[in-house]
Amino acid sequence: MLSILGRGLILLALLFATSGSIVGFIAGKRRSLEGWRWAARAAYAFGFSAIAANFVMIYALVTHDFSVGYVAEVGSRSTPLYYTIISLWASLNGSILFWAGVLGVYVTWFTWSHRDQHREYMPYTLGVLLVICVFFSILVATIANPFAPVSPVPMDGPGPNPLLQNHWLMAFHPPTLYLGYVGMVVPYSMACGALLAGRLDAGWMAPLRRWTLLAWSFLTVAIMLGGWWSYEVLGWGGYWAWDPVENASFLPWLTCTAFLHAAMVMQRRGTQKRWSLVLIMATFLLTLLGTFMTRSGVFNSVHSFTQSDIGPTFLYFIAIVFTFSVLLLAFQDSVLDDNDDFTVKPTRVLSREFAILLQNLVFSVFTFTVLLGTLYPLIAEAIDGTRVSVGEPFFNRMALPLCISILFLMGVGSALPWGRISSQALVRTFVPPVSLGVVAAGVLYALGYDSGYFLFAIGISIFALWLNGSEFVKPVYARMKSTDESLFEAIPAAFIRAPRLYGATLSHVGVAVTAIAIAFSSAYKVERDVTIQIGEKVEFSGYTATFMGSEFVKEPQRDSLVASLALSYKGKTLPSAHPRLNYYRTMREPVGTPDVHVQPQGDIYFSLLHAEPDGSYVSMRMMYSPFVVWVWVGPILMGLGALIAGSAATIRRRRRAGRVNMGVLVIGVTLVASLVLVLASGFGKDPKAVPSMLEGKLAPAFSLVDTRGETFDLADHRGKVVVINFWSSWCQPCKIEHPLLLRAPDVFQDVTFVGVIYSDETENAVRYLQKSGETYRHLEDPKGHTAIDYGVAGVPETFFVDPNGVIAYKQVGPLNGAMLTAAIEKAKQGLL
Amino acid sequence: MVSPVSQANEDRLETVQAPISEAPVGAKRTPEEAREIAMRVASTLRCPVCQGLSVSDSSSTAAVMMYDRIQGQFEDGYSEEQVIDYWVARYGEWVLLAPTERHWIVWLGPVVVGLGGFVWLSFSLFGKKRDVAAQDATPEQELVEMQTEQDPYVAQLLSELED
């Protein structure tokens, strides 16, 4: 029943979006007021259907209607109501539906806000906006259909991914991210609308900037929430690992930030229109790329919880949007010509406009670096087949100089005036912050902080913080001097007159706060892994933690082991900490919930790694992370600042007509083609596959003890084919191949078979063998040295060693009969 | 048991056991000394079962085993280079979180783009200025410029108050 209702609403949404976009384009072309009205009505109808479909899904989830496909996939009667509701975005099909719902909200809001303004732009803009809605409606209606009926109807479902029902932040991070991502649809459509309408004036730039600021605020906060979630849930103690999905959210943020600044130069000077539109279009494309990275399975990430076959469809869409944008920019190039006064007022080096253009350059290079680093494994594999990783050490090294330049330009750019600065003003403006930065770094050095990069980053951040912070004060001071207002009159008066300045300044202060916090928490984090017994004490960074014991807590969807730690700082007792390990029915390894003791000067972080079942001792990671809480506060200030700045905007200006920009066309088409090729090359490959290095090489020697206490030495079996199977009792695929391997010694009597137990308790392995049968010897590899010598990255892995002791073949994953026979034949041939 | 042919083959084999069969180049280290180097090296090696986390960041069983191996190798006196070679021989370049010099393009690409962008930006702004100044700067325009920019500091404050 709900299946039919939901699907009906989605089909209606598709219908409204399609007809609305057609009407929108026609109305734009014919400049028809009536057409625009109809396009707007279609937009409202789309918004209503998409939002209603989301409510139908939430209702189905809450009432556990397992006849609906998505509910059967992620629902479970044992999941608490809170997590049941948010499981709307726990898996792919639901999150695409949710995406369509957010799109519905934006479309309705946008159409309504400009219902009687901008008649030359709105019909085209609605047309483009609704085309994007068509794409998402098609996804929800076809390959990502969450309303597919299930038959027979199951009694219960597996529940959402445990990692997603572990923390309250999961209720906020995805929706905020979607509000940010989907929000970029609006400025993109507005930019296309302007190009299609053949004009771009200041009257349209103002709302374009406002909508961008709105989406930017959400995106900024969402990125922070994602980092916070990693920190609170994943248990490794960090918040940013340059994971492909993290990069995916960071890329549009970079281009969007660059746009917000370029747009100021555009408004001021009438230049950089072309560049600004490139940036805003790139931002939308990068949000699509980000979704692709998260959902296609082409990238390897901690954050992609679901993978599916929407990859190719998404790639088509990216290619279409990209091509459309390039064509629009190339053919409507004359719309973007500079205003004449550019030639009158040359740009000076010491001016705000030059600082902003440099900022744009740095942000572009940053975008390029992150994009190249993220895509490079695909590129390298396509070129010569090598599998490489590009991870934290690369990104950190590249990002550091870029971040320092950004902080420097943020300070300089806010302090320099437009146009020109006199040398007295230059001295007056820059001497105090430079001195302050140097003094701050000096004081920290005296306090024992000796990392050069760290001191430099802090010095620059303080410099930027001072220059931006003083922007709060200057206008108030100027008012008090020029009028006779008191301080209390001048503060609100200055604020009301310059909300953009105040908003921007607040955002900049947020950036400096974040930068300082990141510098501290990454350079001076103290971390220790310990194993302690009940009653034992550990000391670190002046804190003492005593392990008081642990208890098992049973909840409907999981069992948890909760450890109790008494905590004190220099003799003063603090609230005790309770990190936990959660055992979910559907997961082999337990999922930890770290306990974070939050303090403004630094967090104390406990994460359980391992616990004895009787709770007598635990292994845990303890960490002291200075100022880390400010990493979350900074982006909130940034988002808030952007909202304030977005609540006000003013401008003026004009245009010219007709030719094709071949540069944009050639560069653009090359970029589209190469991006699509690189991304497409990732299909059908497993990003997690570890390369096979040892084939054709000598098998590493080993001598291990088997489960009966007798030694097995590989060297004793020279002259025969040896099959070495790495396995463990917890591994499902190993169970699949077990019956085959049981029979194998009988079939291949001249071959030695041997098992090596990988990452498992010997008693579990023995119990498993007693139950499932055993026809050859199994060796203990307690510290995994032999497995590592063989480059084992998971189980099962099977090595076929030829009579010369050379590895002839390596099988990753379960064997079948044909593979086994072929591999043994290959090993018997013996020679290289 | 070993035939002459296979013996010859064996000699030709590029042995992969370098760091284990080869003697350690350095002296034995104490666990504390080894730990310091091991932590640094572990933070640049990728844990094979995790999602892009380093061996030192990850708390998975596989990463713990790997760390243990690295620590042991340093205690035995192997050099940093020997240890890294050992891991690359087994898991490929894939195990290195930062690509090697062979992949210079990923390191230099951004630098080239940055410098290129800077040159292009400066040229398009200041190169143009000189032309314009030579051809178009008329007394009237200079007058306009002077008038609008009498005192930039005050002008900035006033214009921001207008915003």
PDB file of C-alpha atoms in Angstrom, chain A residues 235-236 241 243 268 272 300-302 338 342-349 352 354 357-358 361 365 368-369 372-373 376 380 384 386-394 397-398 414-422 425 428-429 471 474-475 478-479 494 497-501 525 527 588-589 609 621 650 687-691 693-694 696-701 716 718-719 758-759 782-785 787-794 804 806 831-832, chain B residues 1-3 5-7 9-10 12-17 20 35 39 43-46 48-62 64-69 72-73 86-100 102-111 113-122 124-126 128-129 132-133 136 141-142 144-146 148-149 151-153 155-163:
ATOM      1  CA  GLY A 235      37.818   5.684  17.853  1.00  0.00           C
ATOM      2  CA  TRP A 236      41.179   6.472  16.306  1.00  0.00           C
ATOM      3  CA  ALA A 241      42.141  11.633   7.450  1.00  0.00           C
ATOM      4  CA  ASP A 243      39.700  10.060   3.054  1.00  0.00           C
ATOM      5  CA  ARG A 268      33.180  46.057  -6.936  1.00  0.00           C
ATOM      6  CA  GLN A 272      36.130  38.412 -12.962  1.00  0.00           C
ATOM      7  CA  ASN A 300      37.699   3.295  -0.848  1.00  0.00           C
ATOM      8  CA  SER A 301      36.390   5.122   2.174  1.00  0.00           C
ATOM      9  CA  VAL A 302      35.368   4.807   5.789  1.00  0.00           C
ATOM     10  CA  ASP A 338      34.459  43.036 -18.023  1.00  0.00           C
ATOM     11  CA  PHE A 342      38.671  47.999 -15.439  1.00  0.00           C
ATOM     12  CA  THR A 343      40.915  49.834 -17.852  1.00  0.00           C
ATOM     13  CA  VAL A 344      40.539  53.060 -15.922  1.00  0.00           C
ATOM     14  CA  LYS A 345      41.573  51.715 -12.544  1.00  0.00           C
ATOM     15  CA  PRO A 346      44.562  49.394 -12.769  1.00  0.00           C
ATOM     16  CA  THR A 347      44.989  46.795 -10.051  1.00  0.00           C
ATOM     17  CA  ARG A 348      47.688  47.420  -7.492  1.00  0.00           C
ATOM     18  CA  VAL A 349      49.678  44.811  -5.645  1.00  0.00           C
ATOM     19  CA  ARG A 352      42.213  44.108  -1.484  1.00  0.00           C
ATOM     20  CA  PHE A 354      44.777  41.632  -5.618  1.00  0.00           C
ATOM     21  CA  LEU A 357      42.643  37.228  -6.643  1.00  0.00           C
ATOM     22  CA  LEU A 358      45.655  35.601  -4.984  1.00  0.00           C
ATOM     23  CA  LEU A 361      44.603  31.281  -6.984  1.00  0.00           C
ATOM     24  CA  VAL A 365      45.584  25.212  -6.472  1.00  0.00           C
ATOM     25  CA  PHE A 368      43.546  20.922  -7.894  1.00  0.00           C
ATOM     26  CA  THR A 369      45.860  19.317  -5.311  1.00  0.00           C
ATOM     27  CA  LEU A 372      44.641  15.180  -8.197  1.00  0.00           C
ATOM     28  CA  GLY A 373      45.584  13.379  -4.983  1.00  0.00           C
ATOM     29  CA  TYR A 376      45.700   9.773  -8.676  1.00  0.00           C
ATOM     30  CA  ALA A 380      48.290   5.557 -11.968  1.00  0.00           C
ATOM     31  CA  ASP A 384      50.804   1.463 -15.924  1.00  0.00           C
ATOM     32  CA  THR A 386      50.423  -0.004 -10.481  1.00  0.00           C
ATOM     33  CA  ARG A 387      48.295   0.365  -7.419  1.00  0.00           C
ATOM     34  CA  VAL A 388      49.333   3.308  -5.297  1.00  0.00           C
ATOM     35  CA  SER A 389      47.886   5.067  -2.310  1.00  0.00           C
ATOM     36  CA  VAL A 390      47.702   8.789  -1.773  1.00  0.00           C
ATOM     37  CA  GLY A 391      47.016   9.424   1.860  1.00  0.00           C
ATOM     38  CA  GLU A 392      47.503  11.628   4.852  1.00  0.00           C
ATOM     39  CA  PRO A 393      51.281  12.235   4.583  1.00  0.00           C
ATOM     40  CA  PHE A 394      50.897  13.520   1.022  1.00  0.00           C
ATOM     41  CA  ARG A 397      52.573  18.113   3.330  1.00  0.00           C
ATOM     42  CA  MET A 398      50.820  19.773   0.403  1.00  0.00           C
ATOM     43  CA  SER A 414      40.691  42.129   5.082  1.00  0.00           C
ATOM     44  CA  ALA A 415      43.024  44.905   6.156  1.00  0.00           C
ATOM     45  CA  LEU A 416      43.922  46.319   2.740  1.00  0.00           C
ATOM     46  CA  PRO A 417      41.458  48.764   1.196  1.00  0.00           C
ATOM     47  CA  TRP A 418      40.108  48.494  -2.318  1.00  0.00           C
ATOM     48  CA  GLY A 419      42.297  50.428  -4.710  1.00  0.00           C
ATOM     49  CA  ARG A 420      45.310  51.872  -2.994  1.00  0.00           C
ATOM     50  CA  ILE A 421      46.899  52.248   0.427  1.00  0.00           C
ATOM     51  CA  SER A 422      49.250  54.982   1.611  1.00  0.00           C
ATOM     52  CA  ALA A 425      48.382  53.507   6.601  1.00  0.00           C
ATOM     53  CA  ARG A 428      49.753  51.653  10.950  1.00  0.00           C
ATOM     54  CA  THR A 429      47.763  48.609   9.802  1.00  0.00           C
ATOM     55  CA  GLU A 471      37.332  44.948  11.707  1.00  0.00           C
ATOM     56  CA  LYS A 474      37.018  50.005  13.351  1.00  0.00           C
ATOM     57  CA  PRO A 475      33.533  50.933  12.083  1.00  0.00           C
ATOM     58  CA  ALA A 478      34.781  55.599  13.022  1.00  0.00           C
ATOM     59  CA  ARG A 479      31.132  56.264  13.888  1.00  0.00           C
ATOM     60  CA  ALA A 494      27.582  50.053  12.793  1.00  0.00           C
ATOM     61  CA  ARG A 497      24.750  49.387   8.423  1.00  0.00           C
ATOM     62  CA  ALA A 498      27.382  46.807   7.592  1.00  0.00           C
ATOM     63  CA  PRO A 499      26.032  43.291   8.168  1.00  0.00           C
ATOM     64  CA  ARG A 500      28.121  41.995   5.278  1.00  0.00           C
ATOM     65  CA  LEU A 501      31.308  43.288   6.830  1.00  0.00           C
ATOM     66  CA  LYS A 525      48.307  15.483  20.636  1.00  0.00           C
ATOM     67  CA  GLU A 527      48.501   9.429  22.589  1.00  0.00           C
ATOM     68  CA  ARG A 588      32.023  -9.625  13.738  1.00  0.00           C
ATOM     69  CA  GLU A 589      34.304  -6.992  15.197  1.00  0.00           C
ATOM     70  CA  LEU A 609      40.391  -1.429  21.595  1.00  0.00           C
ATOM     71  CA  ARG A 621      43.879   4.170  23.486  1.00  0.00           C
ATOM     72  CA  THR A 650      23.433  45.437  -2.502  1.00  0.00           C
ATOM     73  CA  PRO A 687      39.485  -0.210  -4.528  1.00  0.00           C
ATOM     74  CA  LYS A 688      40.275  -2.360  -1.515  1.00  0.00           C
ATOM     75  CA  ALA A 689      42.200  -5.032  -3.454  1.00  0.00           C
ATOM     76  CA  VAL A 690      45.806  -5.230  -2.288  1.00  0.00           C
ATOM     77  CA  PRO A 691      48.213  -5.934  -5.160  1.00  0.00           C
ATOM     78  CA  MET A 693      53.458  -8.945  -5.211  1.00  0.00           C
ATOM     79  CA  LEU A 694      54.955 -12.329  -4.462  1.00  0.00           C
ATOM     80  CA  GLY A 696      57.179 -15.631  -9.201  1.00  0.00           C
ATOM     81  CA  LYS A 697      59.225 -14.907  -6.101  1.00  0.00           C
ATOM     82  CA  LEU A 698      60.709 -17.290  -3.542  1.00  0.00           C
ATOM     83  CA  ALA A 699      58.205 -18.249  -0.898  1.00  0.00           C
ATOM     84  CA  PRO A 700      59.273 -16.688   2.416  1.00  0.00           C
ATOM     85  CA  ALA A 701      60.645 -19.406   4.717  1.00  0.00           C
ATOM     86  CA  ASP A 716      61.325 -29.747   4.481  1.00  0.00           C
ATOM     87  CA  ARG A 718      61.069 -28.585  -1.132  1.00  0.00           C
ATOM     88  CA  GLY A 719      60.535 -30.734  -4.248  1.00  0.00           C
ATOM     89  CA  TYR A 758      45.276 -15.867  10.759  1.00  0.00           C
ATOM     90  CA  SER A 759      44.329 -13.358  13.437  1.00  0.00           C
ATOM     91  CA  PRO A 782      50.482 -15.978  16.906  1.00  0.00           C
ATOM     92  CA  LYS A 783      51.857 -12.569  15.955  1.00  0.00           C
ATOM     93  CA  GLY A 784      50.988 -12.860  12.306  1.00  0.00           C
ATOM     94  CA  HIS A 785      54.635 -12.682  11.217  1.00  0.00           C
ATOM     95  CA  ALA A 787      51.049 -13.863   7.264  1.00  0.00           C
ATOM     96  CA  ILE A 788      52.771 -10.498   6.955  1.00  0.00           C
ATOM     97  CA  ASP A 789      55.816 -12.104   5.298  1.00  0.00           C
ATOM     98  CA  TYR A 790      53.408 -13.410   2.696  1.00  0.00           C
ATOM     99  CA  GLY A 791      51.713 -10.043   2.295  1.00  0.00           C
ATOM    100  CA  VAL A 792      48.356 -11.372   3.470  1.00  0.00           C
ATOM    101  CA  ALA A 793      45.759  -8.617   3.655  1.00  0.00           C
ATOM    102  CA  GLY A 794      42.683 -10.639   4.540  1.00  0.00           C
ATOM    103  CA  ASN A 804      61.541 -25.063  -6.394  1.00  0.00           C
ATOM    104  CA  VAL A 806      58.721 -20.339  -5.792  1.00  0.00           C
ATOM    105  CA  LEU A 831      59.869 -23.555 -13.820  1.00  0.00           C
ATOM    106  CA  LEU A 832      59.574 -19.848 -14.104  1.00  0.00           C
TER     107      LEU A 832
ATOM    108  CA  MET B   1      66.176 -33.355  -4.383  1.00  0.00           C
ATOM    109  CA  VAL B   2      66.932 -29.966  -5.915  1.00  0.00           C
ATOM    110  CA  SER B   3      67.675 -30.290  -9.625  1.00  0.00           C
ATOM    111  CA  VAL B   5      67.891 -26.487 -13.356  1.00  0.00           C
ATOM    112  CA  SER B   6      65.936 -25.299 -10.393  1.00  0.00           C
ATOM    113  CA  GLN B   7      69.179 -24.338  -8.655  1.00  0.00           C
ATOM    114  CA  ASN B   9      66.488 -20.702 -11.422  1.00  0.00           C
ATOM    115  CA  GLU B  10      66.935 -19.946  -7.811  1.00  0.00           C
ATOM    116  CA  ARG B  12      68.232 -15.951 -11.076  1.00  0.00           C
ATOM    117  CA  LEU B  13      65.427 -15.257  -8.690  1.00  0.00           C
ATOM    118  CA  GLU B  14      65.162 -11.801  -7.457  1.00  0.00           C
ATOM    119  CA  THR B  15      64.968 -12.598  -3.809  1.00  0.00           C
ATOM    120  CA  VAL B  16      62.147 -10.885  -2.002  1.00  0.00           C
ATOM    121  CA  GLN B  17      63.295 -11.726   1.429  1.00  0.00           C
ATOM    122  CA  ILE B  20      64.922 -10.795   6.596  1.00  0.00           C
ATOM    123  CA  ARG B  35      59.251   2.647  19.149  1.00  0.00           C
ATOM    124  CA  MET B  39      55.652   5.048  15.147  1.00  0.00           C
ATOM    125  CA  SER B  43      52.149   6.470  10.228  1.00  0.00           C
ATOM    126  CA  THR B  44      53.241   6.381   6.576  1.00  0.00           C
ATOM    127  CA  LEU B  45      52.189   2.782   5.928  1.00  0.00           C
ATOM    128  CA  ARG B  46      48.678   1.841   5.004  1.00  0.00           C
ATOM    129  CA  PRO B  48      45.559  -3.275   4.445  1.00  0.00           C
ATOM    130  CA  VAL B  49      42.226  -4.100   6.037  1.00  0.00           C
ATOM    131  CA  CYS B  50      41.241  -0.545   6.933  1.00  0.00           C
ATOM    132  CA  GLN B  51      39.900   2.193   4.737  1.00  0.00           C
ATOM    133  CA  GLY B  52      42.931   4.327   4.059  1.00  0.00           C
ATOM    134  CA  LEU B  53      44.013   4.677   7.679  1.00  0.00           C
ATOM    135  CA  SER B  54      47.664   4.287   8.584  1.00  0.00           C
ATOM    136  CA  VAL B  55      49.026   1.400  10.623  1.00  0.00           C
ATOM    137  CA  SER B  56      49.634   3.719  13.573  1.00  0.00           C
ATOM    138  CA  ASP B  57      46.144   5.252  13.497  1.00  0.00           C
ATOM    139  CA  SER B  58      44.206   2.053  13.055  1.00  0.00           C
ATOM    140  CA  SER B  59      43.328  -0.147  15.994  1.00  0.00           C
ATOM    141  CA  SER B  60      42.363  -3.215  13.937  1.00  0.00           C
ATOM    142  CA  THR B  61      43.997  -6.566  14.689  1.00  0.00           C
ATOM    143  CA  ALA B  62      45.837  -6.568  11.365  1.00  0.00           C
ATOM    144  CA  VAL B  64      48.382  -4.190  15.529  1.00  0.00           C
ATOM    145  CA  MET B  65      50.176  -7.206  14.034  1.00  0.00           C
ATOM    146  CA  MET B  66      51.811  -5.023  11.418  1.00  0.00           C
ATOM    147  CA  TYR B  67      52.939  -2.528  14.004  1.00  0.00           C
ATOM    148  CA  ASP B  68      54.364  -5.324  16.073  1.00  0.00           C
ATOM    149  CA  ARG B  69      56.369  -6.564  13.091  1.00  0.00           C
ATOM    150  CA  GLY B  72      60.484  -5.934  15.938  1.00  0.00           C
ATOM    151  CA  GLN B  73      62.341  -5.102  12.738  1.00  0.00           C
ATOM    152  CA  TYR B  86      60.253  -5.159   3.085  1.00  0.00           C
ATOM    153  CA  TRP B  87      56.700  -3.799   3.132  1.00  0.00           C
ATOM    154  CA  VAL B  88      56.746  -2.651  -0.468  1.00  0.00           C
ATOM    155  CA  ALA B  89      58.012  -6.091  -1.568  1.00  0.00           C
ATOM    156  CA  ARG B  90      54.956  -7.664   0.055  1.00  0.00           C
ATOM    157  CA  TYR B  91      52.121  -5.210  -0.366  1.00  0.00           C
ATOM    158  CA  GLY B  92      53.351  -3.145  -3.290  1.00  0.00           C
ATOM    159  CA  GLU B  93      53.663   0.625  -3.462  1.00  0.00           C
ATOM    160  CA  TRP B  94      50.046   0.575  -2.430  1.00  0.00           C
ATOM    161  CA  VAL B  95      51.213   0.259   1.185  1.00  0.00           C
ATOM    162  CA  LEU B  96      52.885   3.688   1.097  1.00  0.00           C
ATOM    163  CA  LEU B  97      50.466   6.454   2.028  1.00  0.00           C
ATOM    164  CA  ALA B  98      52.627   9.063   0.305  1.00  0.00           C
ATOM    165  CA  PRO B  99      53.473   8.178  -3.303  1.00  0.00           C
ATOM    166  CA  THR B 100      57.169   7.778  -4.204  1.00  0.00           C
ATOM    167  CA  ARG B 102      58.301   7.886  -9.384  1.00  0.00           C
ATOM    168  CA  HIS B 103      54.914   9.561  -9.086  1.00  0.00           C
ATOM    169  CA  TRP B 104      56.397  13.055  -9.319  1.00  0.00           C
ATOM    170  CA  ILE B 105      53.378  14.247 -11.238  1.00  0.00           C
ATOM    171  CA  VAL B 106      51.167  14.211  -8.165  1.00  0.00           C
ATOM    172  CA  TRP B 107      53.747  16.161  -6.166  1.00  0.00           C
ATOM    173  CA  LEU B 108      54.798  18.645  -8.815  1.00  0.00           C
ATOM    174  CA  GLY B 109      51.447  19.067 -10.573  1.00  0.00           C
ATOM    175  CA  PRO B 110      50.027  21.426  -7.958  1.00  0.00           C
ATOM    176  CA  VAL B 111      53.268  23.415  -7.765  1.00  0.00           C
ATOM    177  CA  VAL B 113      49.628  24.879 -11.567  1.00  0.00           C
ATOM    178  CA  GLY B 114      50.265  27.322  -8.728  1.00  0.00           C
ATOM    179  CA  LEU B 115      53.268  28.984 -10.342  1.00  0.00           C
ATOM    180  CA  GLY B 116      51.612  29.015 -13.755  1.00  0.00           C
ATOM    181  CA  GLY B 117      48.520  30.573 -12.251  1.00  0.00           C
ATOM    182  CA  PHE B 118      50.561  33.198 -10.468  1.00  0.00           C
ATOM    183  CA  VAL B 119      52.462  34.179 -13.606  1.00  0.00           C
ATOM    184  CA  TRP B 120      49.256  34.287 -15.629  1.00  0.00           C
ATOM    185  CA  LEU B 121      47.454  36.335 -12.976  1.00  0.00           C
ATOM    186  CA  SER B 122      50.270  38.841 -12.604  1.00  0.00           C
ATOM    187  CA  SER B 124      46.987  39.669 -17.007  1.00  0.00           C
ATOM    188  CA  LEU B 125      46.704  42.275 -14.271  1.00  0.00           C
ATOM    189  CA  PHE B 126      49.958  44.174 -14.442  1.00  0.00           C
ATOM    190  CA  LYS B 128      47.682  45.019 -19.152  1.00  0.00           C
ATOM    191  CA  LYS B 129      48.096  47.953 -16.830  1.00  0.00           C
ATOM    192  CA  VAL B 132      46.641  50.832 -20.807  1.00  0.00           C
ATOM    193  CA  ALA B 133      48.723  53.389 -19.004  1.00  0.00           C
ATOM    194  CA  ASP B 136      44.810  55.401 -22.659  1.00  0.00           C
ATOM    195  CA  GLN B 141      41.194  59.680 -16.143  1.00  0.00           C
ATOM    196  CA  GLU B 142      44.083  60.370 -13.862  1.00  0.00           C
ATOM    197  CA  VAL B 144      39.157  60.744 -11.697  1.00  0.00           C
ATOM    198  CA  GLU B 145      41.533  58.292 -10.146  1.00  0.00           C
ATOM    199  CA  MET B 146      43.016  60.879  -7.864  1.00  0.00           C
ATOM    200  CA  THR B 148      38.189  58.742  -5.980  1.00  0.00           C
ATOM    201  CA  GLU B 149      41.246  57.702  -4.049  1.00  0.00           C
ATOM    202  CA  ASP B 151      42.435  58.890   1.299  1.00  0.00           C
ATOM    203  CA  PRO B 152      41.976  55.163   0.752  1.00  0.00           C
ATOM    204  CA  TYR B 153      41.744  54.369   4.442  1.00  0.00           C
ATOM    205  CA  ALA B 155      37.348  55.674   1.657  1.00  0.00           C
ATOM    206  CA  GLN B 156      37.425  52.036   2.710  1.00  0.00           C
ATOM    207  CA  LEU B 157      35.706  52.666   5.999  1.00  0.00           C
ATOM    208  CA  LEU B 158      33.054  54.839   4.418  1.00  0.00           C
ATOM    209  CA  SER B 159      32.351  52.373   1.633  1.00  0.00           C
ATOM    210  CA  GLU B 160      32.055  49.520   4.064  1.00  0.00           C
ATOM    211  CA  LEU B 161      29.661  51.491   6.179  1.00  0.00           C
ATOM    212  CA  GLU B 162      27.573  52.025   3.051  1.00  0.00           C
ATOM    213  CA  ASP B 163      27.404  48.299   2.356  1.00  0.00           C
TER     214      ASP B 163
END
